[in-house]
Short mmCIF file of C-alpha atoms in Angstrom, two decimals:
data_model
loop_
_atom_site.label_atom_id
_atom_site.label_comp_id
_atom_site.label_asym_id
_atom_site.label_seq_id
_atom_site.Cartn_x
_atom_site.Cartn_y
_atom_site.Cartn_z
CA UNK A 1 37.72 315.67 82.17
CA UNK A 2 37.28 312.25 82.31
CA UNK A 3 39.53 309.79 84.75
CA UNK A 4 39.58 306.26 85.60
CA UNK A 5 37.04 305.49 88.60
CA UNK A 6 38.33 304.69 92.33
CA UNK A 7 36.79 303.18 94.81
CA UNK A 8 37.10 306.83 96.84
CA UNK A 9 34.47 307.96 94.04
CA UNK A 10 32.20 305.22 94.86
CA UNK A 11 29.94 307.42 97.66
CA UNK A 12 29.55 310.00 94.76
CA UNK A 13 29.03 307.58 92.20
CA UNK A 14 26.60 305.77 94.08
CA UNK A 15 24.48 308.67 94.59
CA UNK A 16 24.50 309.60 91.08
CA UNK A 17 23.39 306.03 89.76
CA UNK A 18 20.82 305.86 92.17
CA UNK A 19 19.33 309.42 91.11
CA UNK A 20 19.68 307.97 87.60
CA UNK A 21 17.64 304.66 88.69
CA UNK A 22 15.31 305.45 91.91
CA UNK A 23 13.85 301.86 91.76
CA UNK A 24 16.77 300.54 93.69
CA UNK A 25 18.96 301.36 96.83
CA UNK A 26 22.01 302.86 97.57
CA UNK A 27 22.77 300.11 99.02
CA UNK A 28 22.41 297.52 96.17
CA UNK A 29 24.38 299.83 93.80
CA UNK A 30 27.52 299.62 96.10
CA UNK A 31 26.94 296.10 96.26
CA UNK A 32 27.46 295.31 92.85
CA UNK A 33 29.30 298.56 91.36
CA UNK A 34 32.15 297.62 94.00
CA UNK A 35 33.62 294.36 92.39
CA UNK A 36 32.87 295.83 89.11
CA UNK A 37 35.52 298.51 89.46
CA UNK A 38 37.86 296.17 91.27
CA UNK A 39 37.37 293.26 88.34
CA UNK A 40 36.88 295.89 85.85
CA UNK A 41 39.09 298.93 86.55
CA UNK A 42 39.76 299.30 82.75
CA UNK A 43 36.07 299.87 82.29
CA UNK A 44 35.10 302.10 84.97
CA UNK A 45 34.84 306.18 84.33
CA UNK A 46 34.14 309.01 85.67
CA UNK A 47 33.49 312.48 84.35
CA UNK A 48 34.39 315.67 86.22
CA UNK A 49 33.37 319.17 85.31
CA UNK A 50 35.64 321.25 83.98
CA UNK A 51 35.68 323.90 86.82
CA UNK A 52 36.89 321.87 89.82
CA UNK A 53 36.84 318.42 91.00
CA UNK A 54 33.32 317.97 91.41
CA UNK A 55 32.18 314.47 90.22
CA UNK A 56 29.25 314.68 87.58
CA UNK A 57 28.68 311.26 85.88
CA UNK A 58 30.20 308.06 85.63
CA UNK A 59 30.26 304.72 83.85
CA UNK A 60 31.02 300.96 84.32
CA UNK A 61 31.15 297.89 82.32
CA UNK A 62 32.32 294.51 82.37
CA UNK A 63 33.65 292.03 79.51
CA UNK A 64 32.95 288.44 79.17
CA UNK A 65 35.99 286.05 80.02
CA UNK A 66 36.26 285.28 76.80
CA UNK A 67 36.65 288.87 75.42
CA UNK A 68 33.69 288.48 73.03
CA UNK A 69 31.58 290.80 74.49
CA UNK A 70 31.03 293.84 76.93
CA UNK A 71 28.24 295.27 79.07
CA UNK A 72 27.44 298.75 79.89
CA UNK A 73 26.11 298.31 83.72
CA UNK A 74 25.36 301.72 84.69
CA UNK A 75 26.18 304.99 82.93
CA UNK A 76 24.77 308.23 84.73
CA UNK A 77 24.89 311.92 84.81
CA UNK A 78 23.65 313.61 87.76
CA UNK A 79 20.14 315.73 86.58
CA UNK A 80 21.86 319.30 86.99
CA UNK A 81 24.39 318.28 84.36
CA UNK A 82 22.17 316.87 81.52
CA UNK A 83 22.35 318.16 77.92
CA UNK A 84 25.96 319.35 78.80
CA UNK A 85 27.95 316.30 77.05
CA UNK A 86 28.85 314.38 80.19
CA UNK A 87 27.37 311.13 78.96
CA UNK A 88 28.78 311.92 75.44
CA UNK A 89 31.99 311.93 76.85
CA UNK A 90 31.25 308.53 79.08
CA UNK A 91 29.99 306.65 76.46
CA UNK A 92 32.58 307.66 73.66
CA UNK A 93 35.32 306.47 76.36
CA UNK A 94 33.78 303.27 77.12
CA UNK A 95 33.27 302.43 73.59
CA UNK A 96 36.60 302.95 72.73
CA UNK A 97 37.68 300.75 75.50
CA UNK A 98 35.75 298.38 74.31
CA UNK A 99 36.77 298.35 70.89
CA UNK A 100 40.10 298.42 71.95
CA UNK A 101 39.21 294.90 73.71
CA UNK A 102 38.21 293.66 69.80
CA UNK A 103 34.93 292.81 71.57
CA UNK A 104 32.10 291.86 69.18
CA UNK A 105 29.19 293.66 70.90
CA UNK A 106 28.38 295.89 73.82
CA UNK A 107 25.04 295.04 75.28
CA UNK A 108 22.87 297.17 78.07
CA UNK A 109 19.60 297.31 79.66
CA UNK A 110 17.51 300.15 80.38
CA UNK A 111 14.54 300.44 82.81
CA UNK A 112 11.26 300.83 81.04
CA UNK A 113 10.76 303.84 82.87
CA UNK A 114 13.71 305.26 81.42
CA UNK A 115 13.11 304.34 77.63
CA UNK A 116 13.50 308.71 77.12
CA UNK A 117 16.89 307.51 77.08
CA UNK A 118 16.70 305.27 73.61
CA UNK A 119 18.11 308.29 71.18
CA UNK A 120 21.16 308.68 72.82
CA UNK A 121 22.04 305.17 72.58
CA UNK A 122 20.77 305.08 68.93
CA UNK A 123 23.77 307.73 68.27
CA UNK A 124 26.17 305.29 69.49
CA UNK A 125 25.07 302.63 67.24
CA UNK A 126 23.28 300.46 69.78
CA UNK A 127 19.60 298.75 68.74
CA UNK A 128 16.85 297.31 70.02
CA UNK A 129 16.96 293.39 70.82
CA UNK A 130 14.11 292.91 73.03
CA UNK A 131 11.94 293.37 75.80
CA UNK A 132 12.24 291.16 79.03
CA UNK A 133 8.91 290.88 80.52
CA UNK A 134 8.69 291.88 84.52
CA UNK A 135 12.83 291.86 84.49
CA UNK A 136 12.59 293.72 87.82
CA UNK A 137 9.59 292.49 89.30
CA UNK A 138 6.03 293.99 89.83
CA UNK A 139 5.07 294.54 86.06
CA UNK A 140 8.92 296.40 85.74
CA UNK A 141 10.35 295.28 82.12
CA UNK A 142 13.49 295.96 80.51
CA UNK A 143 14.52 297.19 77.40
CA UNK A 144 17.54 295.34 76.18
CA UNK A 145 19.46 297.28 73.25
CA UNK A 146 22.89 296.12 71.67
CA UNK A 147 26.12 297.17 69.48
CA UNK A 148 28.08 295.45 67.36
CA UNK A 149 31.33 296.24 66.52
CA UNK A 150 33.40 295.23 62.98
CA UNK A 151 35.68 292.58 64.45
CA UNK A 152 39.34 293.51 63.62
#
């Protein structure tokens, strides 16, 4: 089941996002996720395991003020729930909401150490745009991907 993210979900979501990105801190994740949730709640979702109320993943996004483009800030599923379609449920919901908002494109960024997820994004029409050298410091690059929508 997918439902809107709530502020009370932040401790669990912070843990899941941290698990997916060990190069950051829980404090940093909480610091940027809270304002995203407060300003763009329509782009923040969690997925709950069907056998209960356990949150197993989440996605957060933002939209530019002129509504021309969206940006996926984070998407992660708890590692013990990988390969069970939870990530697909989250991505499908997020892209549907972006499409309904009539954005022309959606962008995301991947830490180079997590490049194994590129095929997941390819399934949703994202394509590689560029490599951002040393984006995270200490020689840590970022991979930028973009998906273009047909404008209504």
